[in-house]
Amino acid sequence: TMALCLKQVFNKDKTFRPRKKFEPGTQRFELYKKAQASLKSGLDLKAVVQLPPGESINDWIAVHVVDFFNRINLIYGTMSEYCTERSCPIMSGGLKYEYRWQDDSKYKKPTKLSAPQYMCMLMDWIEMLINNEDVFPTRIGVPFPKQFQQVCTKILTRLFRVFVHVYIHHFDSIINMGAEAHVNTCYKHFYYFIREFSLIDHRELEPLVRMAVGWGG
């Protein structure tokens, strides 16, 4: 079961534990609880992602970016043993899509990496951003930076690539672990969220476009 898979990941490798938690008592913690309650109540996912009345859009986006990061990090963690240098020497989504890594420090130009290397660089890069108070401020009254939504678009675009790789190259492993429903729900939630706020360029969504058609997306 998925619960067992997650338990094994938590025990096996601290790399795949949730990287950031919301502090109880903060506005964002309350928003997070509200979002989780809606999700668990079985509401339509299209309705769940909508901005609650009176809430800040940046707070809502921040809560979801952190939550999706933690959940997608765990999903990849559950099947990372099947994604190796040998099985996935290139970070790709089938023959048509290849993703190269670029950041502002070690890789200044788009660089070809294996899928496990790319995933490792990606998770560390996101963790650094969401724990940076200048980008994701947690103190009350501290405003979000002007480029906040642009940063979130970049984070979500790269997280989408994890879904692309997992669905196209490792879906048999997901089915074998009994995690298909969990991964599908997470992806659907993610997809409706990015569409609701136009956070990813539609061209990036092409590798999995057929799945969305089935949902009327």
PDB file of C-alpha atoms in Angstrom:
ATOM      1  CA  THR A   1       0.000   0.000   0.000  1.00  0.00           C
ATOM      2  CA  MET A   2       0.974   3.638  -0.377  1.00  0.00           C
ATOM      3  CA  ALA A   3       1.141   4.059   3.407  1.00  0.00           C
ATOM      4  CA  LEU A   4       3.656   1.242   3.642  1.00  0.00           C
ATOM      5  CA  CYS A   5       5.695   2.705   0.766  1.00  0.00           C
ATOM      6  CA  LEU A   6       5.814   6.079   2.483  1.00  0.00           C
ATOM      7  CA  LYS A   7       6.746   4.471   5.788  1.00  0.00           C
ATOM      8  CA  GLN A   8       9.624   2.645   4.126  1.00  0.00           C
ATOM      9  CA  VAL A   9      10.836   5.879   2.536  1.00  0.00           C
ATOM     10  CA  PHE A  10      10.729   7.739   5.866  1.00  0.00           C
ATOM     11  CA  ASN A  11      12.715   4.957   7.509  1.00  0.00           C
ATOM     12  CA  LYS A  12      15.087   4.386   4.632  1.00  0.00           C
ATOM     13  CA  ASP A  13      16.268   7.826   3.641  1.00  0.00           C
ATOM     14  CA  LYS A  14      15.870  11.178   5.324  1.00  0.00           C
ATOM     15  CA  THR A  15      16.300  12.852   1.926  1.00  0.00           C
ATOM     16  CA  PHE A  16      12.651  12.253   1.174  1.00  0.00           C
ATOM     17  CA  ARG A  17      11.130  13.561   4.384  1.00  0.00           C
ATOM     18  CA  PRO A  18       9.017  16.694   4.085  1.00  0.00           C
ATOM     19  CA  ARG A  19      11.474  19.561   3.842  1.00  0.00           C
ATOM     20  CA  LYS A  20       9.354  22.368   5.240  1.00  0.00           C
ATOM     21  CA  LYS A  21       6.471  22.543   7.672  1.00  0.00           C
ATOM     22  CA  PHE A  22       4.078  25.358   8.483  1.00  0.00           C
ATOM     23  CA  GLU A  23       4.416  26.744  11.988  1.00  0.00           C
ATOM     24  CA  PRO A  24       1.231  26.286  14.081  1.00  0.00           C
ATOM     25  CA  GLY A  25      -0.413  29.578  14.941  1.00  0.00           C
ATOM     26  CA  THR A  26       0.598  31.291  11.713  1.00  0.00           C
ATOM     27  CA  GLN A  27      -1.861  32.436   9.069  1.00  0.00           C
ATOM     28  CA  ARG A  28      -0.262  30.115   6.549  1.00  0.00           C
ATOM     29  CA  PHE A  29      -0.691  27.124   8.868  1.00  0.00           C
ATOM     30  CA  GLU A  30      -4.413  27.941   9.076  1.00  0.00           C
ATOM     31  CA  LEU A  31      -4.609  28.219   5.282  1.00  0.00           C
ATOM     32  CA  TYR A  32      -2.798  24.909   4.938  1.00  0.00           C
ATOM     33  CA  LYS A  33      -5.276  23.238   7.321  1.00  0.00           C
ATOM     34  CA  LYS A  34      -8.171  24.740   5.353  1.00  0.00           C
ATOM     35  CA  ALA A  35      -6.753  23.437   2.063  1.00  0.00           C
ATOM     36  CA  GLN A  36      -6.139  19.956   3.528  1.00  0.00           C
ATOM     37  CA  ALA A  37      -9.648  19.796   5.030  1.00  0.00           C
ATOM     38  CA  SER A  38     -11.187  20.644   1.638  1.00  0.00           C
ATOM     39  CA  LEU A  39      -9.054  17.995  -0.014  1.00  0.00           C
ATOM     40  CA  LYS A  40     -10.027  15.299   2.502  1.00  0.00           C
ATOM     41  CA  SER A  41     -13.722  16.141   2.350  1.00  0.00           C
ATOM     42  CA  GLY A  42     -13.858  14.735  -1.159  1.00  0.00           C
ATOM     43  CA  LEU A  43     -14.773  18.019  -2.800  1.00  0.00           C
ATOM     44  CA  ASP A  44     -14.255  18.429  -6.527  1.00  0.00           C
ATOM     45  CA  LEU A  45     -10.546  19.207  -7.023  1.00  0.00           C
ATOM     46  CA  LYS A  46     -11.413  22.090  -9.336  1.00  0.00           C
ATOM     47  CA  ALA A  47     -13.269  23.714  -6.443  1.00  0.00           C
ATOM     48  CA  VAL A  48     -10.567  22.874  -3.865  1.00  0.00           C
ATOM     49  CA  VAL A  49      -7.904  24.939  -5.639  1.00  0.00           C
ATOM     50  CA  GLN A  50      -9.939  28.143  -5.832  1.00  0.00           C
ATOM     51  CA  LEU A  51      -8.759  31.070  -3.712  1.00  0.00           C
ATOM     52  CA  PRO A  52     -10.863  31.285  -0.520  1.00  0.00           C
ATOM     53  CA  PRO A  53     -12.700  34.626  -0.160  1.00  0.00           C
ATOM     54  CA  GLY A  54     -10.632  37.291   1.555  1.00  0.00           C
ATOM     55  CA  GLU A  55      -7.333  35.389   1.364  1.00  0.00           C
ATOM     56  CA  SER A  56      -4.120  36.630  -0.249  1.00  0.00           C
ATOM     57  CA  ILE A  57      -3.277  34.955  -3.538  1.00  0.00           C
ATOM     58  CA  ASN A  58       0.438  34.904  -2.701  1.00  0.00           C
ATOM     59  CA  ASP A  59      -0.213  33.184   0.626  1.00  0.00           C
ATOM     60  CA  TRP A  60      -2.430  30.635  -1.153  1.00  0.00           C
ATOM     61  CA  ILE A  61       0.223  29.989  -3.806  1.00  0.00           C
ATOM     62  CA  ALA A  62       2.987  29.734  -1.173  1.00  0.00           C
ATOM     63  CA  VAL A  63       1.041  27.132   0.825  1.00  0.00           C
ATOM     64  CA  HIS A  64       0.440  25.015  -2.271  1.00  0.00           C
ATOM     65  CA  VAL A  65       3.980  25.269  -3.631  1.00  0.00           C
ATOM     66  CA  VAL A  66       5.397  23.988  -0.330  1.00  0.00           C
ATOM     67  CA  ASP A  67       2.752  21.258  -0.061  1.00  0.00           C
ATOM     68  CA  PHE A  68       3.244  20.077  -3.654  1.00  0.00           C
ATOM     69  CA  PHE A  69       7.005  20.076  -3.159  1.00  0.00           C
ATOM     70  CA  ASN A  70       6.698  17.835  -0.094  1.00  0.00           C
ATOM     71  CA  ARG A  71       4.217  15.475  -1.769  1.00  0.00           C
ATOM     72  CA  ILE A  72       6.041  15.183  -5.102  1.00  0.00           C
ATOM     73  CA  ASN A  73       9.340  14.719  -3.258  1.00  0.00           C
ATOM     74  CA  LEU A  74       7.753  11.779  -1.419  1.00  0.00           C
ATOM     75  CA  ILE A  75       6.253  10.321  -4.604  1.00  0.00           C
ATOM     76  CA  TYR A  76       9.641  10.359  -6.302  1.00  0.00           C
ATOM     77  CA  GLY A  77      11.181   8.938  -3.129  1.00  0.00           C
ATOM     78  CA  THR A  78       8.874   5.918  -3.184  1.00  0.00           C
ATOM     79  CA  MET A  79      10.099   4.857  -6.606  1.00  0.00           C
ATOM     80  CA  SER A  80      13.602   6.340  -6.673  1.00  0.00           C
ATOM     81  CA  GLU A  81      15.189   2.877  -6.457  1.00  0.00           C
ATOM     82  CA  TYR A  82      13.766   2.203  -9.955  1.00  0.00           C
ATOM     83  CA  CYS A  83      15.158   5.471 -11.330  1.00  0.00           C
ATOM     84  CA  THR A  84      18.907   4.959 -11.593  1.00  0.00           C
ATOM     85  CA  GLU A  85      21.879   6.220 -13.581  1.00  0.00           C
ATOM     86  CA  ARG A  86      21.593   3.043 -15.622  1.00  0.00           C
ATOM     87  CA  SER A  87      17.822   3.019 -16.234  1.00  0.00           C
ATOM     88  CA  CYS A  88      17.522   6.782 -16.761  1.00  0.00           C
ATOM     89  CA  PRO A  89      20.834   8.242 -18.003  1.00  0.00           C
ATOM     90  CA  ILE A  90      18.941  11.288 -19.318  1.00  0.00           C
ATOM     91  CA  MET A  91      16.252  13.316 -17.531  1.00  0.00           C
ATOM     92  CA  SER A  92      13.470  12.918 -20.051  1.00  0.00           C
ATOM     93  CA  GLY A  93       9.805  12.363 -20.761  1.00  0.00           C
ATOM     94  CA  GLY A  94       9.916   9.792 -23.534  1.00  0.00           C
ATOM     95  CA  LEU A  95      11.899  10.286 -26.715  1.00  0.00           C
ATOM     96  CA  LYS A  96      10.433  13.690 -27.466  1.00  0.00           C
ATOM     97  CA  TYR A  97      11.232  15.622 -24.283  1.00  0.00           C
ATOM     98  CA  GLU A  98      14.596  16.111 -22.601  1.00  0.00           C
ATOM     99  CA  TYR A  99      15.114  18.359 -19.591  1.00  0.00           C
ATOM    100  CA  ARG A 100      18.463  19.961 -18.870  1.00  0.00           C
ATOM    101  CA  TRP A 101      19.479  21.462 -15.553  1.00  0.00           C
ATOM    102  CA  GLN A 102      20.447  25.089 -15.052  1.00  0.00           C
ATOM    103  CA  ASP A 103      20.876  27.147 -11.876  1.00  0.00           C
ATOM    104  CA  ASP A 104      22.728  30.264 -10.847  1.00  0.00           C
ATOM    105  CA  SER A 105      25.653  28.524  -9.202  1.00  0.00           C
ATOM    106  CA  LYS A 106      27.108  25.227 -10.398  1.00  0.00           C
ATOM    107  CA  TYR A 107      25.287  24.877 -13.739  1.00  0.00           C
ATOM    108  CA  LYS A 108      25.148  28.248 -15.463  1.00  0.00           C
ATOM    109  CA  LYS A 109      24.233  26.723 -18.844  1.00  0.00           C
ATOM    110  CA  PRO A 110      21.543  24.070 -19.496  1.00  0.00           C
ATOM    111  CA  THR A 111      23.344  20.794 -18.722  1.00  0.00           C
ATOM    112  CA  LYS A 112      22.429  17.219 -19.565  1.00  0.00           C
ATOM    113  CA  LEU A 113      22.049  15.171 -16.366  1.00  0.00           C
ATOM    114  CA  SER A 114      20.735  11.718 -15.524  1.00  0.00           C
ATOM    115  CA  ALA A 115      17.224  11.669 -14.059  1.00  0.00           C
ATOM    116  CA  PRO A 116      18.431  10.881 -10.483  1.00  0.00           C
ATOM    117  CA  GLN A 117      20.987  13.715 -10.645  1.00  0.00           C
ATOM    118  CA  TYR A 118      18.373  16.117 -11.985  1.00  0.00           C
ATOM    119  CA  MET A 119      15.910  15.147  -9.235  1.00  0.00           C
ATOM    120  CA  CYS A 120      18.542  15.625  -6.541  1.00  0.00           C
ATOM    121  CA  MET A 121      19.532  19.063  -7.869  1.00  0.00           C
ATOM    122  CA  LEU A 122      15.867  20.020  -8.217  1.00  0.00           C
ATOM    123  CA  MET A 123      14.812  19.060  -4.684  1.00  0.00           C
ATOM    124  CA  ASP A 124      17.815  20.820  -3.134  1.00  0.00           C
ATOM    125  CA  TRP A 125      17.210  23.941  -5.239  1.00  0.00           C
ATOM    126  CA  ILE A 126      13.518  24.135  -4.250  1.00  0.00           C
ATOM    127  CA  GLU A 127      14.328  23.492  -0.602  1.00  0.00           C
ATOM    128  CA  MET A 128      16.815  26.372  -0.654  1.00  0.00           C
ATOM    129  CA  LEU A 129      14.195  28.723  -2.160  1.00  0.00           C
ATOM    130  CA  ILE A 130      11.280  27.863   0.121  1.00  0.00           C
ATOM    131  CA  ASN A 131      13.485  28.228   3.204  1.00  0.00           C
ATOM    132  CA  ASN A 132      14.779  31.611   2.034  1.00  0.00           C
ATOM    133  CA  GLU A 133      12.915  34.306   3.997  1.00  0.00           C
ATOM    134  CA  ASP A 134      13.558  36.827   1.199  1.00  0.00           C
ATOM    135  CA  VAL A 135      11.579  34.644  -1.222  1.00  0.00           C
ATOM    136  CA  PHE A 136       9.056  32.864   1.045  1.00  0.00           C
ATOM    137  CA  PRO A 137       8.655  35.220   4.034  1.00  0.00           C
ATOM    138  CA  THR A 138       7.019  33.614   7.067  1.00  0.00           C
ATOM    139  CA  ARG A 139       6.904  36.577   9.450  1.00  0.00           C
ATOM    140  CA  ILE A 140       3.625  38.485   9.694  1.00  0.00           C
ATOM    141  CA  GLY A 141       3.711  41.807   7.896  1.00  0.00           C
ATOM    142  CA  VAL A 142       6.714  40.933   5.721  1.00  0.00           C
ATOM    143  CA  PRO A 143       5.622  41.292   2.068  1.00  0.00           C
ATOM    144  CA  PHE A 144       6.324  38.807  -0.685  1.00  0.00           C
ATOM    145  CA  PRO A 145       8.973  39.930  -3.194  1.00  0.00           C
ATOM    146  CA  LYS A 146       7.748  41.362  -6.516  1.00  0.00           C
ATOM    147  CA  GLN A 147       9.058  38.359  -8.449  1.00  0.00           C
ATOM    148  CA  PHE A 148       7.381  35.825  -6.111  1.00  0.00           C
ATOM    149  CA  GLN A 149       4.934  34.386  -8.668  1.00  0.00           C
ATOM    150  CA  GLN A 150       7.700  34.148 -11.278  1.00  0.00           C
ATOM    151  CA  VAL A 151       9.788  32.101  -8.836  1.00  0.00           C
ATOM    152  CA  CYS A 152       6.781  29.871  -8.106  1.00  0.00           C
ATOM    153  CA  THR A 153       6.190  29.370 -11.825  1.00  0.00           C
ATOM    154  CA  LYS A 154       9.774  28.150 -12.186  1.00  0.00           C
ATOM    155  CA  ILE A 155       9.431  25.812  -9.189  1.00  0.00           C
ATOM    156  CA  LEU A 156       6.102  24.377 -10.381  1.00  0.00           C
ATOM    157  CA  THR A 157       7.326  24.004 -13.973  1.00  0.00           C
ATOM    158  CA  ARG A 158      10.235  21.908 -12.764  1.00  0.00           C
ATOM    159  CA  LEU A 159       8.050  19.886 -10.389  1.00  0.00           C
ATOM    160  CA  PHE A 160       5.750  19.146 -13.332  1.00  0.00           C
ATOM    161  CA  ARG A 161       8.750  17.508 -15.026  1.00  0.00           C
ATOM    162  CA  VAL A 162       8.916  15.025 -12.146  1.00  0.00           C
ATOM    163  CA  PHE A 163       5.365  13.918 -13.000  1.00  0.00           C
ATOM    164  CA  VAL A 164       6.321  13.688 -16.700  1.00  0.00           C
ATOM    165  CA  HIS A 165       9.303  11.444 -15.964  1.00  0.00           C
ATOM    166  CA  VAL A 166       7.481   9.304 -13.398  1.00  0.00           C
ATOM    167  CA  TYR A 167       4.394   8.760 -15.567  1.00  0.00           C
ATOM    168  CA  ILE A 168       6.263   8.057 -18.811  1.00  0.00           C
ATOM    169  CA  HIS A 169       9.187   6.001 -17.466  1.00  0.00           C
ATOM    170  CA  HIS A 170       8.079   4.497 -14.150  1.00  0.00           C
ATOM    171  CA  PHE A 171       4.326   4.045 -14.242  1.00  0.00           C
ATOM    172  CA  ASP A 172       4.648   0.266 -14.052  1.00  0.00           C
ATOM    173  CA  SER A 173       6.505   0.669 -10.722  1.00  0.00           C
ATOM    174  CA  ILE A 174       3.758   2.963  -9.419  1.00  0.00           C
ATOM    175  CA  ILE A 175       1.124   0.346 -10.316  1.00  0.00           C
ATOM    176  CA  ASN A 176       3.174  -2.473  -8.757  1.00  0.00           C
ATOM    177  CA  MET A 177       3.395  -0.508  -5.487  1.00  0.00           C
ATOM    178  CA  GLY A 178      -0.341   0.142  -5.454  1.00  0.00           C
ATOM    179  CA  ALA A 179       0.328   3.873  -5.535  1.00  0.00           C
ATOM    180  CA  GLU A 180      -1.489   4.687  -8.776  1.00  0.00           C
ATOM    181  CA  ALA A 181      -4.559   6.314  -7.181  1.00  0.00           C
ATOM    182  CA  HIS A 182      -2.408   8.404  -4.838  1.00  0.00           C
ATOM    183  CA  VAL A 183      -0.139   9.675  -7.628  1.00  0.00           C
ATOM    184  CA  ASN A 184      -3.098  10.364  -9.933  1.00  0.00           C
ATOM    185  CA  THR A 185      -4.882  12.400  -7.246  1.00  0.00           C
ATOM    186  CA  CYS A 186      -1.744  14.397  -6.495  1.00  0.00           C
ATOM    187  CA  TYR A 187      -1.183  15.100 -10.188  1.00  0.00           C
ATOM    188  CA  LYS A 188      -4.815  16.063 -10.767  1.00  0.00           C
ATOM    189  CA  HIS A 189      -4.718  18.447  -7.781  1.00  0.00           C
ATOM    190  CA  PHE A 190      -1.450  19.934  -9.068  1.00  0.00           C
ATOM    191  CA  TYR A 191      -2.834  20.270 -12.609  1.00  0.00           C
ATOM    192  CA  TYR A 192      -6.035  22.041 -11.543  1.00  0.00           C
ATOM    193  CA  PHE A 193      -4.041  24.381  -9.310  1.00  0.00           C
ATOM    194  CA  ILE A 194      -1.599  25.504 -12.001  1.00  0.00           C
ATOM    195  CA  ARG A 195      -4.466  25.931 -14.491  1.00  0.00           C
ATOM    196  CA  GLU A 196      -6.561  27.940 -12.012  1.00  0.00           C
ATOM    197  CA  PHE A 197      -3.790  30.525 -11.613  1.00  0.00           C
ATOM    198  CA  SER A 198      -2.087  30.139 -15.053  1.00  0.00           C
ATOM    199  CA  LEU A 199       1.200  29.263 -13.369  1.00  0.00           C
ATOM    200  CA  ILE A 200       2.805  27.089 -16.064  1.00  0.00           C
ATOM    201  CA  ASP A 201       3.157  27.813 -19.766  1.00  0.00           C
ATOM    202  CA  HIS A 202       0.744  25.502 -21.620  1.00  0.00           C
ATOM    203  CA  ARG A 203       3.600  24.298 -23.870  1.00  0.00           C
ATOM    204  CA  GLU A 204       5.258  22.728 -20.807  1.00  0.00           C
ATOM    205  CA  LEU A 205       2.114  20.652 -20.243  1.00  0.00           C
ATOM    206  CA  GLU A 206       2.225  18.929 -23.629  1.00  0.00           C
ATOM    207  CA  PRO A 207       3.928  15.665 -22.509  1.00  0.00           C
ATOM    208  CA  LEU A 208       0.898  14.746 -20.346  1.00  0.00           C
ATOM    209  CA  VAL A 209      -1.793  16.572 -22.287  1.00  0.00           C
ATOM    210  CA  ARG A 210      -3.771  13.396 -23.064  1.00  0.00           C
ATOM    211  CA  MET A 211      -4.348  12.733 -19.366  1.00  0.00           C
ATOM    212  CA  ALA A 212      -5.865  16.172 -18.859  1.00  0.00           C
ATOM    213  CA  VAL A 213      -8.200  15.745 -21.823  1.00  0.00           C
ATOM    214  CA  GLY A 214      -9.855  12.889 -19.952  1.00  0.00           C
ATOM    215  CA  TRP A 215     -10.690  15.265 -17.090  1.00  0.00           C
ATOM    216  CA  GLY A 216     -11.991  18.017 -19.345  1.00  0.00           C
ATOM    217  CA  GLY A 217      -8.813  19.969 -18.551  1.00  0.00           C
TER     218      GLY A 217
END
